[in-house]
Amino acid sequence: MTQDLSPKEIQQLVEERALAIAKAAELPDVKAEEKLDPWFVIDRLRRNRVGDADLFVTLFRGRYAYVPEWDKWLYWSGHHWDIDLLSRRALADIEQVCAAYQNAIVETGQDDKSPLSKTMRSRIDKLRTAAGRKEVLECATSIYNPPVVAANDLDQQHYHLATPSGVVDLRTGECSPGEPEKYILNAIPTEWTGLDTPCPNFQHYLLSCMNGDQEMADFIVRLLGYGLLGDKFLNIWAIMYGPLSRNGKDTLMNTIKGILGDQIHARMGVSLLIEQKFPRDPSRPEPELLALRGARIAYASEANARQSLDQAKIKDLTGGGFITARGINDKYMTSWKQSALMILLTNYVPKMDTDDDGFNARTLFIEWPVKFVPNPTREWERQIDRHMGKKLEAERSGILALMVRGCMDVLANGLRIPEKVLRFTEAQMAAQDDIGRFLKECCLIEEPPTGSRDYETRTPAADLLKACNWWCKKILGNSYPYTPKKFTPALEKKGIFTKKSSVMYYLGVVVKPEILEEYNDDLLEEQEKNSRRKS
């Protein structure tokens, strides 16, 4: 039925549902000026700055919290916590402490000339100065039972997603009011309008990007739904690869960014995933890495074919373990359990070591096979819709509902990676396997009898290594030669072992005669060039 709705009707339906859900999840309007025992307030007046801080905390416990690692105050915004930039809200609410003192003096019957009245006026004058307000907040962090929360304790509700309408349970799709004691900080800006909110334009767009393959379109929905979870229990990351430009990847991520906002969705610089020439100093601030704290989906785009992935770091970021980083002005390190699904969008496949089994097991290549153009003429070209971005923007609540349904599907039935993705991943890994390609294209491999290592053929280890490095440089442009330390384990994983007699040999492998002839010719030519240079 939803397929027949116009965009205007969909928008109206979304707004009606948003209003209904927001009303159902509405919180009571809690006032800061809670009714306190006036003698309790007078007692705080007598305790000087500690008393001021204690009164502030009493008035606002559950509505302000301090994070010592960041030296920042948080405020309760209705369904989740938010950062109080420059502590402006907290500083402004010191005025409620002044009001509490004034009310207590009146309620206890003090006249204007009494010592308590004079003390109260003097205190209020102090609290209404910039220095006085700051002192209250500073003292509030160190009194008995302060409103302090550790950075590590924030955003630990891995199966919940905070929205302007309330907190959505990703296991059921139900929306309920937020609770301060759960300390959800990161939230999305998109209204939750119900689990069945439609998004026909997005589903059509995704199907077009996958060249009409419904299984692949459904898988993308499940993958994005899995990305909503704060607990990344599958230990995977995705490379969305399409050699053709304008294939829809950026439109997808821009749409997801609009839905999830800057807290749940993070854009990384590709340098975070690329091997650096010089190792990073672990004690230096890494704000880009810290931006992943609490994020559910993080992506980088456009790696270079000449760059190499930092596989050790990627394994750290996708292994489900703890990540540690420090912001530029932070006093301490912050640690958090991996919460972000990492995605790389690229038209070029960066270099990678395919002999790293741990990395291979985490990596999924997803093909984006089409190109959107104004006048499609080729088989892989599709008609571009220049208004698609606006259409998808109007369906944000519906796309969010689709992602939550995808998340529920993953929790109930698993991710269910299509065979097409597994085959494409295997093909891309094979294309990156320089040693595997050398063996396949340049060598003859002997198959020994079952259970035996008795080979009739063998090649000196040094000779095979030199031939491999020559071929990699000539054919693949690889200017970084393999070393015996890396070459031998790689061959062992492929079932080629060594045996030592007078020299080390690789068993059951020889270079093809025509390749060996070409190698020797190039070697002789290089030697002649060197001789001419010396003369």
XYZ file of C-alpha atoms in Angstrom:
535
model
C 0.000 0.000 0.000
C 2.834 2.418 0.881
C 4.215 2.074 -2.665
C 1.240 4.130 -3.964
C 1.732 7.065 -1.593
C 3.042 10.333 -3.009
C 6.070 12.029 -1.361
C 3.703 14.669 0.083
C 1.470 12.003 1.615
C 4.493 10.186 3.043
C 5.756 13.426 4.613
C 2.329 14.121 6.145
C 2.170 10.563 7.518
C 5.648 10.913 9.011
C 4.758 14.212 10.721
C 1.530 12.790 12.184
C 3.300 9.744 13.589
C 6.151 11.849 14.970
C 3.653 14.042 16.829
C 1.812 11.027 18.255
C 4.980 9.269 19.420
C 6.472 12.453 20.885
C 3.281 13.032 22.878
C 3.302 9.445 24.148
C 6.940 9.696 25.223
C 6.646 13.204 26.666
C 8.384 13.759 29.979
C 6.884 15.789 32.813
C 8.139 19.364 33.045
C 10.477 19.237 36.040
C 11.281 22.611 37.584
C 14.665 23.378 39.090
C 13.094 25.175 42.053
C 12.173 21.985 43.914
C 10.548 22.419 47.327
C 13.346 22.106 49.879
C 13.266 22.297 53.662
C 14.200 25.973 54.292
C 16.408 25.028 57.256
C 18.302 22.599 55.019
C 18.962 25.546 52.687
C 20.000 27.803 55.603
C 22.454 25.122 56.721
C 24.007 25.187 53.206
C 24.271 28.971 53.442
C 26.383 28.563 56.583
C 28.759 26.102 54.851
C 30.153 28.712 52.458
C 31.227 27.533 48.994
C 30.849 23.823 49.831
C 27.277 24.552 50.908
C 26.591 26.448 47.671
C 27.882 23.489 45.669
C 25.876 20.998 47.741
C 22.709 23.030 47.203
C 23.345 23.212 43.445
C 23.839 19.442 43.295
C 20.687 18.857 45.371
C 18.637 21.040 43.039
C 20.021 19.565 39.823
C 21.054 15.978 40.500
C 20.001 13.946 37.487
C 20.052 17.035 35.300
C 23.765 17.885 35.380
C 26.744 15.531 35.481
C 30.485 16.123 35.285
C 32.948 14.060 33.207
C 36.422 14.411 34.788
C 38.335 12.913 31.834
C 37.003 15.655 29.578
C 36.631 18.404 32.185
C 33.118 18.984 30.827
C 29.613 19.222 32.240
C 26.676 17.358 30.725
C 23.035 18.404 30.938
C 19.900 16.279 30.651
C 18.067 17.296 27.466
C 14.890 15.243 27.885
C 15.732 11.791 26.523
C 19.524 11.788 26.645
C 22.486 13.724 27.971
C 24.269 16.425 25.996
C 27.535 18.328 26.424
C 27.103 21.717 28.105
C 29.421 23.792 25.925
C 31.545 26.139 28.078
C 29.269 25.098 31.000
C 26.895 27.893 30.025
C 23.707 26.147 31.132
C 25.173 25.050 34.461
C 26.584 28.513 35.130
C 23.219 30.098 34.341
C 21.438 27.722 36.730
C 23.557 28.943 39.664
C 20.832 31.607 39.805
C 18.512 28.881 41.143
C 20.823 28.578 44.151
C 20.349 32.310 44.739
C 16.571 31.893 44.483
C 16.638 29.005 46.974
C 18.525 31.152 49.501
C 16.065 34.029 49.091
C 13.057 31.732 49.542
C 14.572 30.118 52.640
C 15.134 33.498 54.325
C 11.503 34.447 53.695
C 10.111 31.073 54.791
C 12.088 31.081 58.051
C 10.819 34.575 58.934
C 14.159 36.383 58.910
C 13.927 40.185 58.760
C 16.155 42.250 56.490
C 18.545 43.203 59.306
C 19.129 39.728 60.694
C 22.641 38.219 60.392
C 21.295 35.467 58.134
C 19.719 38.004 55.790
C 22.968 39.934 55.562
C 24.923 36.721 54.936
C 22.425 35.722 52.276
C 22.686 39.058 50.427
C 26.468 38.931 50.553
C 26.453 35.336 49.263
C 24.080 36.128 46.418
C 26.224 39.088 45.376
C 29.196 36.717 45.208
C 27.244 34.030 43.328
C 26.236 36.569 40.708
C 29.843 37.212 39.724
C 31.639 35.191 37.063
C 34.243 34.005 39.563
C 31.617 33.025 42.128
C 29.641 30.916 39.681
C 32.761 29.111 38.449
C 33.801 28.350 42.026
C 30.469 26.632 42.684
C 30.879 24.338 39.677
C 34.482 23.559 40.589
C 33.493 22.729 44.158
C 30.521 20.626 42.997
C 32.923 18.115 41.425
C 34.651 17.346 44.720
C 31.966 17.399 47.410
C 30.607 14.245 49.035
C 28.674 12.194 46.451
C 29.396 14.536 43.524
C 27.410 14.322 40.256
C 30.323 12.690 38.430
C 30.192 10.093 35.652
C 33.257 8.437 34.121
C 33.634 8.757 30.365
C 33.832 4.959 30.193
C 30.317 4.704 31.668
C 28.669 6.803 28.967
C 26.778 5.232 26.054
C 26.745 1.707 27.452
C 23.151 1.014 26.359
C 24.204 -0.909 23.261
C 20.697 -1.966 22.225
C 19.118 1.480 22.510
C 19.119 4.529 20.251
C 18.220 7.993 21.533
C 16.042 10.130 19.250
C 14.121 13.414 19.720
C 10.987 11.281 20.210
C 12.434 9.012 22.902
C 14.778 6.046 23.198
C 14.211 3.237 20.687
C 14.855 -0.349 21.760
C 16.639 -1.886 18.764
C 15.453 -5.359 19.758
C 11.752 -4.537 19.584
C 11.363 -1.180 17.818
C 9.520 0.231 20.850
C 10.080 3.865 21.872
C 10.042 5.010 25.508
C 11.158 8.083 27.496
C 14.858 8.387 28.258
C 16.219 7.744 31.755
C 19.069 9.904 33.135
C 20.647 7.024 35.067
C 21.352 5.145 31.820
C 23.748 7.902 30.744
C 23.060 7.882 27.019
C 25.014 10.783 25.528
C 25.107 10.252 21.777
C 21.785 10.678 19.994
C 20.408 11.091 16.492
C 18.452 14.106 15.159
C 15.824 12.072 13.273
C 12.337 11.679 14.717
C 11.146 8.136 15.416
C 7.729 7.756 13.791
C 7.168 4.044 14.173
C 8.556 0.763 12.926
C 6.362 0.628 9.812
C 7.137 4.114 8.455
C 7.652 3.718 4.679
C 10.628 4.746 2.507
C 9.810 3.614 -1.067
C 12.267 6.000 -2.741
C 15.166 4.710 -0.647
C 14.314 1.091 -1.352
C 14.092 1.816 -5.086
C 17.409 3.718 -4.978
C 19.171 0.886 -3.133
C 17.827 -1.706 -5.560
C 19.090 0.389 -8.496
C 22.550 0.666 -6.905
C 22.678 -3.125 -6.576
C 21.709 -3.550 -10.257
C 18.286 -4.958 -9.389
C 19.635 -7.616 -7.017
C 17.087 -7.742 -4.184
C 19.244 -10.092 -2.097
C 22.079 -7.550 -2.137
C 19.746 -4.624 -1.364
C 18.331 -6.540 1.612
C 21.863 -7.314 2.784
C 22.812 -3.613 2.731
C 19.766 -2.917 4.926
C 20.826 -5.642 7.375
C 24.404 -4.343 7.409
C 23.252 -0.790 8.164
C 20.838 -2.145 10.779
C 23.675 -4.050 12.431
C 25.567 -0.752 12.399
C 22.964 0.770 14.750
C 24.003 -1.593 17.545
C 26.543 -0.398 20.080
C 27.853 -3.941 20.534
C 29.740 -5.011 17.397
C 29.779 -8.732 18.124
C 30.470 -9.844 14.523
C 33.967 -8.299 14.213
C 33.622 -7.282 10.569
C 34.255 -4.207 8.468
C 33.142 -3.418 4.916
C 34.878 -2.075 1.825
C 32.236 -0.707 -0.536
C 34.074 -0.847 -3.835
C 33.070 0.175 -7.321
C 35.599 1.073 -10.019
C 33.032 3.372 -11.644
C 32.440 6.827 -10.187
C 28.924 8.114 -9.393
C 27.780 4.675 -8.323
C 25.635 5.753 -5.357
C 27.994 5.047 -2.428
C 28.352 8.700 -1.413
C 24.605 9.275 -1.667
C 24.069 6.372 0.716
C 26.538 7.648 3.303
C 25.309 11.246 3.043
C 21.788 9.960 3.663
C 22.881 7.878 6.657
C 24.797 10.869 8.029
C 21.654 13.004 7.790
C 19.683 10.352 9.669
C 22.211 9.577 12.405
C 23.866 12.989 12.813
C 27.434 13.679 13.897
C 27.316 11.760 17.193
C 26.161 8.313 16.075
C 27.709 8.624 12.601
C 31.382 9.581 12.183
C 33.377 10.423 9.084
C 37.017 9.409 9.402
C 39.962 10.704 7.449
C 41.240 7.862 5.307
C 44.652 8.357 6.967
C 43.219 6.631 10.044
C 43.062 3.383 8.042
C 46.225 3.824 5.955
C 49.688 2.697 6.975
C 51.849 5.661 7.930
C 55.539 6.024 7.159
C 56.311 6.925 10.752
C 54.553 5.257 13.714
C 52.196 7.401 15.782
C 53.194 8.473 19.276
C 50.617 6.692 21.496
C 50.744 9.501 24.062
C 49.750 12.220 21.578
C 46.151 13.447 21.321
C 44.096 11.692 18.636
C 40.824 13.628 18.336
C 39.929 11.802 15.110
C 40.148 8.463 16.887
C 38.293 9.797 19.936
C 35.462 10.851 17.599
C 34.685 7.131 17.213
C 33.680 6.899 20.900
C 29.996 6.116 20.950
C 29.662 6.226 17.154
C 27.735 3.333 15.627
C 28.727 3.754 11.946
C 32.015 5.312 10.799
C 33.252 5.652 7.255
C 36.198 6.924 5.238
C 36.317 7.485 1.505
C 38.636 7.346 -1.482
C 41.748 5.391 -0.612
C 44.576 5.437 -3.149
C 45.571 2.264 -4.999
C 49.204 2.945 -4.059
C 48.439 3.196 -0.350
C 48.569 0.252 2.035
C 45.973 -0.435 4.693
C 47.146 -0.314 8.299
C 45.895 -3.808 9.018
C 47.037 -3.907 12.636
C 45.060 -0.746 13.415
C 42.015 -1.948 11.477
C 42.038 -5.170 13.482
C 42.167 -3.091 16.679
C 39.228 -0.983 15.497
C 37.108 -3.953 14.400
C 37.976 -6.668 16.918
C 35.334 -5.817 19.504
C 37.949 -4.809 22.084
C 38.729 -1.560 23.870
C 40.070 1.529 22.104
C 41.961 4.268 23.942
C 42.536 7.862 22.838
C 42.837 11.383 24.199
C 41.348 14.614 22.894
C 43.434 17.739 22.327
C 42.565 19.413 25.638
C 41.604 16.323 27.633
C 43.367 15.667 30.924
C 43.188 11.887 30.714
C 42.847 9.045 28.244
C 39.366 7.759 27.407
C 38.774 4.050 26.793
C 35.702 2.532 25.201
C 34.647 -0.740 23.680
C 34.418 -0.743 19.902
C 30.979 0.465 18.906
C 31.407 1.606 15.289
C 30.936 -0.421 12.122
C 33.862 0.661 9.932
C 33.162 1.245 6.233
C 35.591 2.294 3.493
C 34.128 3.761 0.294
C 36.581 3.558 -2.577
C 36.965 3.357 -6.336
C 40.449 1.892 -5.871
C 41.455 -1.060 -3.735
C 44.401 -0.140 -1.484
C 47.202 -2.612 -0.949
C 46.781 -5.235 1.734
C 48.572 -8.278 3.072
C 46.253 -11.143 2.235
C 48.331 -13.588 4.308
C 46.939 -11.953 7.462
C 44.189 -14.422 8.376
C 42.799 -12.240 11.166
C 42.384 -9.313 8.784
C 40.916 -11.471 6.016
C 38.271 -12.905 8.350
C 37.051 -9.392 9.225
C 36.908 -7.958 5.692
C 33.873 -7.860 3.389
C 34.068 -6.426 -0.130
C 30.713 -5.156 -1.418
C 30.506 -4.370 -5.124
C 28.721 -1.252 -6.411
C 28.426 -2.222 -10.071
C 26.515 0.605 -11.802
C 27.079 4.233 -12.742
C 24.372 6.927 -12.697
C 24.586 9.275 -15.705
C 22.268 11.744 -17.516
C 22.087 9.672 -20.718
C 22.780 5.991 -20.085
C 23.976 4.051 -23.130
C 26.175 1.301 -21.715
C 25.081 -1.867 -19.950
C 26.294 -0.699 -16.540
C 24.836 2.825 -16.752
C 21.587 3.932 -15.118
C 19.504 7.099 -15.342
C 20.556 9.637 -12.715
C 17.880 11.289 -10.567
C 19.287 14.661 -9.530
C 16.500 15.073 -6.971
C 17.197 11.758 -5.242
C 19.012 13.449 -2.346
C 15.940 15.566 -1.539
C 13.633 12.570 -1.874
C 15.725 10.550 0.551
C 15.916 13.479 2.969
C 12.106 13.495 3.136
C 12.167 9.788 4.024
C 14.673 9.933 6.886
C 12.251 8.607 9.487
C 11.222 5.812 7.137
C 14.841 4.882 6.368
C 15.551 4.838 10.106
C 12.603 2.462 10.578
C 13.944 0.243 7.772
C 17.380 0.172 9.440
C 15.830 -0.779 12.788
C 13.896 -3.578 11.085
C 17.205 -4.687 9.560
C 18.793 -4.624 13.016
C 15.999 -6.745 14.462
C 16.451 -9.190 11.562
C 20.184 -9.513 12.307
C 19.538 -10.106 16.011
C 16.941 -12.765 15.214
C 18.465 -14.471 12.167
C 22.068 -13.305 11.784
C 23.679 -11.087 9.139
C 23.383 -13.752 6.388
C 26.151 -12.600 4.060
C 25.182 -13.360 0.439
C 27.299 -15.799 -1.550
C 27.920 -12.988 -4.045
C 29.662 -10.928 -1.349
C 31.788 -13.881 -0.260
C 32.835 -14.624 -3.851
C 33.590 -10.970 -4.590
C 35.624 -10.695 -1.383
C 37.580 -13.817 -2.296
C 38.270 -12.453 -5.792
C 39.506 -9.100 -4.469
C 41.724 -10.815 -1.925
C 43.165 -13.055 -4.635
C 43.906 -10.000 -6.784
C 45.848 -8.532 -3.844
C 47.804 -11.747 -3.234
C 51.053 -10.940 -5.056
C 52.756 -14.178 -4.030
C 49.691 -16.218 -4.949
C 49.556 -14.588 -8.385
C 53.281 -15.219 -8.892
C 52.856 -18.895 -8.066
C 49.799 -19.222 -10.314
C 51.177 -17.332 -13.316
C 54.895 -18.059 -13.123
C 55.415 -21.416 -11.410
C 54.735 -25.116 -11.757
C 53.426 -26.620 -8.518
C 53.902 -30.323 -7.854
C 51.198 -32.236 -6.024
C 52.816 -34.938 -3.850
C 51.134 -38.242 -3.017
C 48.546 -37.947 -0.240
C 50.159 -37.796 3.193
C 53.665 -37.481 1.735
C 56.206 -34.703 1.426
C 58.380 -36.499 -1.113
C 58.744 -34.062 -4.000
C 60.612 -34.562 -7.241
C 61.057 -30.815 -7.821
C 62.570 -28.075 -5.722
C 64.027 -24.586 -6.088
C 66.732 -22.858 -4.025
C 64.945 -20.475 -1.655
C 67.065 -17.469 -2.627
C 66.414 -18.027 -6.347
C 62.630 -18.294 -5.962
C 62.550 -15.171 -3.778
C 64.570 -13.170 -6.329
C 62.325 -14.332 -9.160
C 59.205 -13.350 -7.196
C 60.551 -9.880 -6.374
C 61.555 -9.374 -10.020
C 58.084 -10.332 -11.252
C 56.269 -8.215 -8.636
C 58.289 -5.152 -9.608
C 57.979 -5.702 -13.365
C 54.317 -6.682 -13.571
C 52.739 -5.161 -10.448
C 55.006 -2.160 -9.926
C 55.771 -3.317 -6.386
C 58.938 -1.492 -5.348
C 59.067 -3.079 -1.884
C 60.756 -6.494 -2.192
C 59.717 -9.432 -0.049
C 62.157 -10.651 2.572
C 62.784 -14.301 3.500
C 61.132 -13.604 6.858
C 57.846 -12.737 5.132
C 58.164 -14.895 2.003
C 58.661 -18.262 3.697
C 55.607 -18.099 6.043
C 53.463 -16.926 3.113
C 54.506 -19.965 1.073
C 53.915 -22.301 4.012
C 50.306 -21.060 4.227
C 49.953 -22.074 0.582
C 51.351 -25.564 1.252
C 54.904 -24.956 0.021
C 57.504 -25.951 2.606
C 61.264 -25.743 2.961
C 63.993 -28.314 3.313
C 67.590 -27.604 4.170
C 70.571 -29.534 2.847
C 73.602 -27.523 1.778
C 71.200 -24.655 1.033
C 67.534 -23.940 1.797
C 65.048 -25.233 -0.820
C 61.353 -24.694 -1.467
C 59.834 -28.096 -2.205
C 57.496 -28.939 -5.069
C 57.803 -25.648 -6.945
C 59.816 -24.486 -9.955
C 59.639 -21.363 -12.103
C 58.177 -21.975 -15.560
C 60.934 -22.211 -18.211
C 59.663 -19.258 -20.268
C 59.410 -17.072 -17.141
C 62.873 -18.143 -16.024
C 64.263 -17.268 -19.453
C 62.682 -13.808 -19.315
C 63.989 -13.316 -15.780
C 67.534 -14.289 -16.785
C 67.404 -11.981 -19.819
C 66.331 -9.049 -17.624
C 68.996 -9.922 -15.072
C 71.689 -10.022 -17.762
C 70.503 -6.714 -19.202
C 70.618 -5.115 -15.753
C 74.144 -6.407 -15.188
C 75.280 -4.965 -18.529
C 73.757 -1.581 -17.642
C 75.585 -1.574 -14.325
C 78.863 -2.455 -16.055
C 78.459 0.432 -18.506
C 77.753 2.845 -15.638
C 80.931 1.786 -13.843
C 83.027 2.139 -16.997
